């Protein structure tokens, strides 16, 4: 971990990269000094509340807003028509998903509602309470339409359509076929198969969505304070949909209280709030309360998969054949669509393994529900659970141990570079090394012995293993080629200040994951200064260059590399200026610990002195000396379209077969995210991710009734994992840096979520196997476990 | 109390008493209730305090959930409350929520109201005709409906003190610690060695009110607490219950869980010396 960063100069002594340094912003947040949009109050600010549809599908009739307009404190009541005059519609399709369709959307609907909870009318008042009171007075006539609340209803040949002009309810179809799959299945010794169900769930960040739009008519200027992952994307969207020149739109994302993918999509309310501010000529604030979050934040998952695998008599995996059907909302989400998850499911299934044949089909289906889209580990948990359950089944029918069958079938660490049959190109993965480490980390043999002993006493313990591949560091191959104005590059402006401190303004953003910390660590090493004189600024389109910010897994890999190269550039400038001042050659100098030193380490002058001269005494500089102590640098990943990472999870559970309750005893992860910049942050990313994965495995599910009503949309009924139920999570690492960048970092933010639910599913099945029960649905609720056991 | 009642009754429209606010405030936040006036009971000294009056423990309505966890008189004389308290919500809520508030609300999934049944407690109510006491068996009427009339104040809970021959057990099955349970139960039994002289069993999360289990109680009375007796009680429990059938926890599952839980509690009762 402390090995020098490759490509570094002889002078570099990496002191920060690889060290578990604490986050400079952690104390501030802990002290309650966080500056969230929710906390922000602007002068003359108004508050918006929304009247939401009680129906999942209905035509909007007459809207009576008179009583609401007359209510105390109300400044504006706006309908879909009012805002449609200001904002152009959007459509959530991308060109590289051939044949996909989705209807255009407006901030507030003008003709019909397509999910229960959809915002229909906005009320703006002096306080949120007054806005909510008035919202109750708005009367809307609805003519109810047939509701598509599940896949089968939506896929039926005579199904009513979510969008009348469409021939069917299919948003997108896709298929992959390596060829020869039927022949492999026909001659295989074993075929294992299963039908899987993956519940819909949602992100539940601690801070819900929050936005303040502040339109200044005098300058035709818009400032939006927005709890978002992607300020530049929103700058672009507000500019284009409201016709305000880009340079006059500023999006500020101050502290953001978690996002997990929830906060990078266009939401109707958020777009509406911009229009409300334009109409009111005053700042307008909207913070989704938790009940609103459940019916308007994106949901994710909701897949039904039929999958089978062909297996040789000796346990060699031969081929897989899968059909994935996924129910999205009535629209595909803008601008990232709702088909990426399904697309990743069918491309990631089987990815850790050598296969001879692979075939997959995907159907992305409209329904009258909240839109689904990208949430942490997009598609990965589904692909992983399908694959790993089939691998366990293959182990069972061939009598192999679960670790053994994986060791036998993973792509060997020596086989790289190579590609999956679904088309993913792998630079270098480390499945074998991870597997070996996991065996030791879990003390696997001891757990198996203990399991057998306890089983004899009627205690059901299970051990589950899941190998995964994770997509990180996406290039424009992800969205750019599809026509989306979503940047895959990032930019930084790095400067030495007059006092010799360092300021970095970088386009990657901070959601609590520690981006600013690692950027500082990278700069500290590659510029040659202590971490604590570096101030990293993020999250404001008026402050930093344009960049992708936070999505997929890219902060460390792309943001880190941007910072590295910017630091390099600035260092060259500092040393060339110092060389001018000192009448030395730049190549004979280095910057170490904020001091310019000789080759032998003798201090020649401080960085502060270089800065003082540059800023205040340029008259003393020799001719030709350039005092360029501010540099800008952009970096876009090149080479492999994605930097794939990998790892393996182990889950240890005890199942109470009488109550259906599962105690998660311990969870283990070995992951390989390339160069580890900060092990503390990597491990906390993995732990947080595991908890979300275990949430999917045991607790989290958005439940709908046949009328399309969400029946558990509160934190009392939608169960998020809590600390009492969460096990200790042990983590170990393998480090395989990518050679596509100098830093060598890949992503780790989704590694925990990708495989935790699969490992848990396998663990529960391992425990229940002797009782003849088998689960292929998550979450594994007590009801489902007891049902599988035939207990009621 | 007079003043609070007068304030409550004077309101034109909806009024609501507020004690700890741990159920009421969430309901207000979700706009499920919108009373015009809140009458705060927390300043009434007579609603506070825990004291032993002969063989009965008087627990003032404003006694916090947290006190059920720590108060020595409650631990000694009303141990079922003490046993239930760790399962009620989380420390922050227990620090504010009151026993009186919980029993007034009478959520069928709540621990404390059901324990009133198991302990055979009496609710003291201040109403139109002054004070009256209502036994737990008559207090819970239907979903969120109790013997409290509009304007009535629940003032205290009177719990018969446990004696040397009492044994008790409490547990619940919940998906997460601190959640409302899928099924929960408390048992207070009068025993002579392994012989059950009488037992009171109360379950929660199995119907529209906390529920006593007379069939299971009868199956235990006068019997040695052995495997056969436990199995008989479990079987008898089926007729005591009429659980709601919801999609997520079907009625049959609640019956099953109630059986399992009763079995485990009785097992435990037999094991405690
Ligand atoms: C996150 C969370 C988790 C929870 N988990 C649990 C749990 O696991 N188990 C559980 O049992 N409870 C749980 N609760 C509810 C909690 O126990 C409440 O505190 C309790 O039910 C009500 O007591 P209170 O003093 O807060 O009453 P309030 O909220 O103040 O009042 C509740 C109702 O009772 C009425 N009322 C209050 N006091 C009196 C009185 N003296 N006379 C007449 N009427 C009165 C009020 O008018 C109101 O209608 C939870 C609450 C929260 C927020």
PDB file of N, CA, C and O in Angstrom, chain A residues 181-228:
ATOM      1  N   UNK A 181     -25.454 -21.527 -27.954  1.00  0.00           N
ATOM      2  CA  UNK A 181     -25.884 -21.768 -26.572  1.00  0.00           C
ATOM      3  C   UNK A 181     -26.752 -23.024 -26.467  1.00  0.00           C
ATOM      4  O   UNK A 181     -26.570 -23.851 -25.567  1.00  0.00           O
ATOM      5  N   UNK A 182     -27.667 -23.192 -27.422  1.00  0.00           N
ATOM      6  CA  UNK A 182     -28.558 -24.363 -27.349  1.00  0.00           C
ATOM      7  C   UNK A 182     -27.769 -25.667 -27.390  1.00  0.00           C
ATOM      8  O   UNK A 182     -28.059 -26.600 -26.654  1.00  0.00           O
ATOM      9  N   UNK A 183     -26.756 -25.690 -28.231  1.00  0.00           N
ATOM     10  CA  UNK A 183     -25.952 -26.913 -28.347  1.00  0.00           C
ATOM     11  C   UNK A 183     -25.240 -27.215 -27.033  1.00  0.00           C
ATOM     12  O   UNK A 183     -25.191 -28.368 -26.578  1.00  0.00           O
ATOM     13  N   UNK A 184     -24.712 -26.195 -26.386  1.00  0.00           N
ATOM     14  CA  UNK A 184     -24.030 -26.419 -25.106  1.00  0.00           C
ATOM     15  C   UNK A 184     -25.008 -26.978 -24.083  1.00  0.00           C
ATOM     16  O   UNK A 184     -24.718 -27.951 -23.376  1.00  0.00           O
ATOM     17  N   UNK A 185     -26.206 -26.370 -24.012  1.00  0.00           N
ATOM     18  CA  UNK A 185     -27.193 -26.862 -23.048  1.00  0.00           C
ATOM     19  C   UNK A 185     -27.593 -28.299 -23.363  1.00  0.00           C
ATOM     20  O   UNK A 185     -27.757 -29.112 -22.466  1.00  0.00           O
ATOM     21  N   UNK A 186     -27.735 -28.598 -24.661  1.00  0.00           N
ATOM     22  CA  UNK A 186     -28.211 -29.938 -25.042  1.00  0.00           C
ATOM     23  C   UNK A 186     -27.232 -31.013 -24.610  1.00  0.00           C
ATOM     24  O   UNK A 186     -27.636 -32.115 -24.229  1.00  0.00           O
ATOM     25  N   UNK A 187     -25.946 -30.696 -24.624  1.00  0.00           N
ATOM     26  CA  UNK A 187     -24.977 -31.762 -24.321  1.00  0.00           C
ATOM     27  C   UNK A 187     -24.433 -31.671 -22.896  1.00  0.00           C
ATOM     28  O   UNK A 187     -23.586 -32.460 -22.507  1.00  0.00           O
ATOM     29  N   UNK A 188     -24.901 -30.683 -22.098  1.00  0.00           N
ATOM     30  CA  UNK A 188     -24.346 -30.519 -20.747  1.00  0.00           C
ATOM     31  C   UNK A 188     -24.815 -31.638 -19.821  1.00  0.00           C
ATOM     32  O   UNK A 188     -25.937 -32.122 -19.939  1.00  0.00           O
ATOM     33  N   UNK A 189     -23.941 -32.009 -18.876  1.00  0.00           N
ATOM     34  CA  UNK A 189     -24.317 -33.045 -17.904  1.00  0.00           C
ATOM     35  C   UNK A 189     -25.446 -32.556 -17.009  1.00  0.00           C
ATOM     36  O   UNK A 189     -26.335 -33.302 -16.627  1.00  0.00           O
ATOM     37  N   UNK A 190     -25.395 -31.285 -16.635  1.00  0.00           N
ATOM     38  CA  UNK A 190     -26.430 -30.736 -15.741  1.00  0.00           C
ATOM     39  C   UNK A 190     -26.925 -29.402 -16.272  1.00  0.00           C
ATOM     40  O   UNK A 190     -26.162 -28.627 -16.845  1.00  0.00           O
ATOM     41  N   UNK A 191     -28.191 -29.166 -16.029  1.00  0.00           N
ATOM     42  CA  UNK A 191     -28.721 -27.818 -16.241  1.00  0.00           C
ATOM     43  C   UNK A 191     -29.379 -27.400 -14.926  1.00  0.00           C
ATOM     44  O   UNK A 191     -30.201 -28.128 -14.375  1.00  0.00           O
ATOM     45  N   UNK A 192     -28.955 -26.263 -14.411  1.00  0.00           N
ATOM     46  CA  UNK A 192     -29.606 -25.738 -13.198  1.00  0.00           C
ATOM     47  C   UNK A 192     -30.370 -24.494 -13.602  1.00  0.00           C
ATOM     48  O   UNK A 192     -29.949 -23.771 -14.507  1.00  0.00           O
ATOM     49  N   UNK A 193     -31.489 -24.261 -12.926  1.00  0.00           N
ATOM     50  CA  UNK A 193     -32.233 -23.058 -13.309  1.00  0.00           C
ATOM     51  C   UNK A 193     -33.059 -22.513 -12.165  1.00  0.00           C
ATOM     52  O   UNK A 193     -33.264 -23.190 -11.161  1.00  0.00           O
ATOM     53  N   UNK A 194     -33.464 -21.285 -12.320  1.00  0.00           N
ATOM     54  CA  UNK A 194     -34.266 -20.651 -11.263  1.00  0.00           C
ATOM     55  C   UNK A 194     -35.015 -19.451 -11.811  1.00  0.00           C
ATOM     56  O   UNK A 194     -34.611 -18.853 -12.807  1.00  0.00           O
ATOM     57  N   UNK A 195     -36.118 -19.137 -11.132  1.00  0.00           N
ATOM     58  CA  UNK A 195     -36.863 -17.899 -11.396  1.00  0.00           C
ATOM     59  C   UNK A 195     -36.643 -16.969 -10.215  1.00  0.00           C
ATOM     60  O   UNK A 195     -36.863 -17.361  -9.076  1.00  0.00           O
ATOM     61  N   UNK A 196     -36.209 -15.785 -10.519  1.00  0.00           N
ATOM     62  CA  UNK A 196     -35.862 -14.846  -9.452  1.00  0.00           C
ATOM     63  C   UNK A 196     -36.808 -13.649  -9.448  1.00  0.00           C
ATOM     64  O   UNK A 196     -37.259 -13.202 -10.506  1.00  0.00           O
ATOM     65  N   UNK A 197     -37.016 -13.119  -8.255  1.00  0.00           N
ATOM     66  CA  UNK A 197     -37.731 -11.837  -8.127  1.00  0.00           C
ATOM     67  C   UNK A 197     -36.894 -10.907  -7.260  1.00  0.00           C
ATOM     68  O   UNK A 197     -36.443 -11.300  -6.179  1.00  0.00           O
ATOM     69  N   UNK A 198     -36.695  -9.699  -7.762  1.00  0.00           N
ATOM     70  CA  UNK A 198     -35.945  -8.693  -7.019  1.00  0.00           C
ATOM     71  C   UNK A 198     -36.871  -7.519  -6.746  1.00  0.00           C
ATOM     72  O   UNK A 198     -37.341  -6.863  -7.675  1.00  0.00           O
ATOM     73  N   UNK A 199     -37.134  -7.271  -5.471  1.00  0.00           N
ATOM     74  CA  UNK A 199     -38.091  -6.226  -5.093  1.00  0.00           C
ATOM     75  C   UNK A 199     -37.611  -4.844  -5.499  1.00  0.00           C
ATOM     76  O   UNK A 199     -36.422  -4.583  -5.613  1.00  0.00           O
ATOM     77  N   UNK A 200     -38.602  -3.982  -5.717  1.00  0.00           N
ATOM     78  CA  UNK A 200     -38.312  -2.584  -5.976  1.00  0.00           C
ATOM     79  C   UNK A 200     -37.803  -1.977  -4.688  1.00  0.00           C
ATOM     80  O   UNK A 200     -38.362  -2.208  -3.628  1.00  0.00           O
ATOM     81  N   UNK A 201     -36.763  -1.218  -4.729  1.00  0.00           N
ATOM     82  CA  UNK A 201     -36.485  -0.420  -3.535  1.00  0.00           C
ATOM     83  C   UNK A 201     -35.962   0.938  -3.920  1.00  0.00           C
ATOM     84  O   UNK A 201     -35.986   1.324  -5.081  1.00  0.00           O
ATOM     85  N   UNK A 202     -35.591   1.707  -2.893  1.00  0.00           N
ATOM     86  CA  UNK A 202     -35.212   3.085  -3.173  1.00  0.00           C
ATOM     87  C   UNK A 202     -34.024   3.488  -2.305  1.00  0.00           C
ATOM     88  O   UNK A 202     -33.585   2.702  -1.464  1.00  0.00           O
ATOM     89  N   UNK A 203     -33.504   4.698  -2.537  1.00  0.00           N
ATOM     90  CA  UNK A 203     -32.201   5.048  -1.977  1.00  0.00           C
ATOM     91  C   UNK A 203     -32.203   5.516  -0.539  1.00  0.00           C
ATOM     92  O   UNK A 203     -31.258   5.246   0.201  1.00  0.00           O
ATOM     93  N   UNK A 204     -33.257   6.212  -0.114  1.00  0.00           N
ATOM     94  CA  UNK A 204     -33.380   6.704   1.255  1.00  0.00           C
ATOM     95  C   UNK A 204     -32.117   7.409   1.780  1.00  0.00           C
ATOM     96  O   UNK A 204     -31.595   7.026   2.817  1.00  0.00           O
ATOM     97  N   UNK A 205     -31.632   8.441   1.071  1.00  0.00           N
ATOM     98  CA  UNK A 205     -30.542   9.200   1.679  1.00  0.00           C
ATOM     99  C   UNK A 205     -31.055   9.908   2.927  1.00  0.00           C
ATOM    100  O   UNK A 205     -32.244  10.235   3.008  1.00  0.00           O
ATOM    101  N   UNK A 206     -30.172  10.127   3.889  1.00  0.00           N
ATOM    102  CA  UNK A 206     -30.578  10.757   5.142  1.00  0.00           C
ATOM    103  C   UNK A 206     -31.189  12.129   4.871  1.00  0.00           C
ATOM    104  O   UNK A 206     -32.204  12.489   5.441  1.00  0.00           O
ATOM    105  N   UNK A 207     -30.530  12.903   4.009  1.00  0.00           N
ATOM    106  CA  UNK A 207     -31.103  14.186   3.600  1.00  0.00           C
ATOM    107  C   UNK A 207     -31.965  13.942   2.363  1.00  0.00           C
ATOM    108  O   UNK A 207     -31.470  13.483   1.343  1.00  0.00           O
ATOM    109  N   UNK A 208     -33.236  14.279   2.444  1.00  0.00           N
ATOM    110  CA  UNK A 208     -34.051  14.084   1.239  1.00  0.00           C
ATOM    111  C   UNK A 208     -33.698  15.100   0.158  1.00  0.00           C
ATOM    112  O   UNK A 208     -32.835  15.947   0.351  1.00  0.00           O
ATOM    113  N   UNK A 209     -34.364  15.026  -0.974  1.00  0.00           N
ATOM    114  CA  UNK A 209     -34.085  15.979  -2.046  1.00  0.00           C
ATOM    115  C   UNK A 209     -34.436  17.386  -1.602  1.00  0.00           C
ATOM    116  O   UNK A 209     -35.440  17.603  -0.941  1.00  0.00           O
ATOM    117  N   UNK A 210     -33.598  18.334  -1.951  1.00  0.00           N
ATOM    118  CA  UNK A 210     -33.827  19.710  -1.511  1.00  0.00           C
ATOM    119  C   UNK A 210     -33.334  20.650  -2.588  1.00  0.00           C
ATOM    120  O   UNK A 210     -32.287  20.404  -3.201  1.00  0.00           O
ATOM    121  N   UNK A 211     -34.102  21.728  -2.816  1.00  0.00           N
ATOM    122  CA  UNK A 211     -33.732  22.660  -3.878  1.00  0.00           C
ATOM    123  C   UNK A 211     -34.270  24.055  -3.542  1.00  0.00           C
ATOM    124  O   UNK A 211     -35.359  24.192  -2.975  1.00  0.00           O
ATOM    125  N   UNK A 212     -33.461  25.063  -3.843  1.00  0.00           N
ATOM    126  CA  UNK A 212     -33.942  26.451  -3.808  1.00  0.00           C
ATOM    127  C   UNK A 212     -33.585  27.064  -5.154  1.00  0.00           C
ATOM    128  O   UNK A 212     -32.407  27.120  -5.517  1.00  0.00           O
ATOM    129  N   UNK A 213     -34.595  27.487  -5.901  1.00  0.00           N
ATOM    130  CA  UNK A 213     -34.328  28.168  -7.163  1.00  0.00           C
ATOM    131  C   UNK A 213     -34.485  29.665  -6.922  1.00  0.00           C
ATOM    132  O   UNK A 213     -35.432  30.096  -6.258  1.00  0.00           O
ATOM    133  N   UNK A 214     -33.548  30.427  -7.432  1.00  0.00           N
ATOM    134  CA  UNK A 214     -33.530  31.874  -7.176  1.00  0.00           C
ATOM    135  C   UNK A 214     -33.312  32.581  -8.514  1.00  0.00           C
ATOM    136  O   UNK A 214     -32.183  32.727  -8.982  1.00  0.00           O
ATOM    137  N   UNK A 215     -34.416  32.985  -9.129  1.00  0.00           N
ATOM    138  CA  UNK A 215     -34.339  33.637 -10.441  1.00  0.00           C
ATOM    139  C   UNK A 215     -34.282  35.149 -10.246  1.00  0.00           C
ATOM    140  O   UNK A 215     -35.109  35.727  -9.528  1.00  0.00           O
ATOM    141  N   UNK A 216     -33.308  35.754 -10.903  1.00  0.00           N
ATOM    142  CA  UNK A 216     -33.154  37.208 -10.829  1.00  0.00           C
ATOM    143  C   UNK A 216     -33.488  37.782 -12.201  1.00  0.00           C
ATOM    144  O   UNK A 216     -32.700  37.681 -13.148  1.00  0.00           O
ATOM    145  N   UNK A 217     -34.691  38.371 -12.290  1.00  0.00           N
ATOM    146  CA  UNK A 217     -35.158  38.856 -13.586  1.00  0.00           C
ATOM    147  C   UNK A 217     -34.315  40.018 -14.087  1.00  0.00           C
ATOM    148  O   UNK A 217     -34.165  40.214 -15.295  1.00  0.00           O
ATOM    149  N   UNK A 218     -33.739  40.796 -13.163  1.00  0.00           N
ATOM    150  CA  UNK A 218     -32.990  41.988 -13.590  1.00  0.00           C
ATOM    151  C   UNK A 218     -31.797  41.599 -14.445  1.00  0.00           C
ATOM    152  O   UNK A 218     -31.397  42.342 -15.334  1.00  0.00           O
ATOM    153  N   UNK A 219     -31.239  40.458 -14.188  1.00  0.00           N
ATOM    154  CA  UNK A 219     -30.089  40.021 -14.984  1.00  0.00           C
ATOM    155  C   UNK A 219     -30.394  38.747 -15.786  1.00  0.00           C
ATOM    156  O   UNK A 219     -29.490  38.171 -16.370  1.00  0.00           O
ATOM    157  N   UNK A 220     -31.660  38.301 -15.737  1.00  0.00           N
ATOM    158  CA  UNK A 220     -32.042  37.049 -16.388  1.00  0.00           C
ATOM    159  C   UNK A 220     -31.044  35.964 -15.968  1.00  0.00           C
ATOM    160  O   UNK A 220     -30.395  35.329 -16.787  1.00  0.00           O
ATOM    161  N   UNK A 221     -30.937  35.827 -14.657  1.00  0.00           N
ATOM    162  CA  UNK A 221     -29.915  34.970 -14.088  1.00  0.00           C
ATOM    163  C   UNK A 221     -30.590  33.996 -13.117  1.00  0.00           C
ATOM    164  O   UNK A 221     -31.514  34.393 -12.387  1.00  0.00           O
ATOM    165  N   UNK A 222     -30.138  32.776 -13.119  1.00  0.00           N
ATOM    166  CA  UNK A 222     -30.748  31.762 -12.248  1.00  0.00           C
ATOM    167  C   UNK A 222     -29.676  31.133 -11.363  1.00  0.00           C
ATOM    168  O   UNK A 222     -28.664  30.639 -11.859  1.00  0.00           O
ATOM    169  N   UNK A 223     -29.914  31.155 -10.064  1.00  0.00           N
ATOM    170  CA  UNK A 223     -29.038  30.429  -9.141  1.00  0.00           C
ATOM    171  C   UNK A 223     -29.874  29.340  -8.489  1.00  0.00           C
ATOM    172  O   UNK A 223     -30.969  29.621  -7.989  1.00  0.00           O
ATOM    173  N   UNK A 224     -29.376  28.131  -8.529  1.00  0.00           N
ATOM    174  CA  UNK A 224     -30.111  27.029  -7.915  1.00  0.00           C
ATOM    175  C   UNK A 224     -29.221  26.373  -6.862  1.00  0.00           C
ATOM    176  O   UNK A 224     -28.137  25.888  -7.167  1.00  0.00           O
ATOM    177  N   UNK A 225     -29.683  26.405  -5.630  1.00  0.00           N
ATOM    178  CA  UNK A 225     -29.011  25.679  -4.547  1.00  0.00           C
ATOM    179  C   UNK A 225     -29.662  24.313  -4.510  1.00  0.00           C
ATOM    180  O   UNK A 225     -30.882  24.213  -4.293  1.00  0.00           O
ATOM    181  N   UNK A 226     -28.896  23.307  -4.721  1.00  0.00           N
ATOM    182  CA  UNK A 226     -29.499  22.029  -5.063  1.00  0.00           C
ATOM    183  C   UNK A 226     -28.697  20.901  -4.424  1.00  0.00           C
ATOM    184  O   UNK A 226     -27.489  20.811  -4.636  1.00  0.00           O
ATOM    185  N   UNK A 227     -29.369  20.080  -3.652  1.00  0.00           N
ATOM    186  CA  UNK A 227     -28.715  18.905  -3.078  1.00  0.00           C
ATOM    187  C   UNK A 227     -28.577  17.874  -4.190  1.00  0.00           C
ATOM    188  O   UNK A 227     -29.429  17.015  -4.357  1.00  0.00           O
ATOM    189  N   UNK A 228     -27.507  18.003  -4.955  1.00  0.00           N
ATOM    190  CA  UNK A 228     -27.352  17.114  -6.107  1.00  0.00           C
ATOM    191  C   UNK A 228     -25.943  16.556  -6.187  1.00  0.00           C
ATOM    192  O   UNK A 228     -25.000  17.115  -5.653  1.00  0.00           O
TER     193      UNK A 228
END
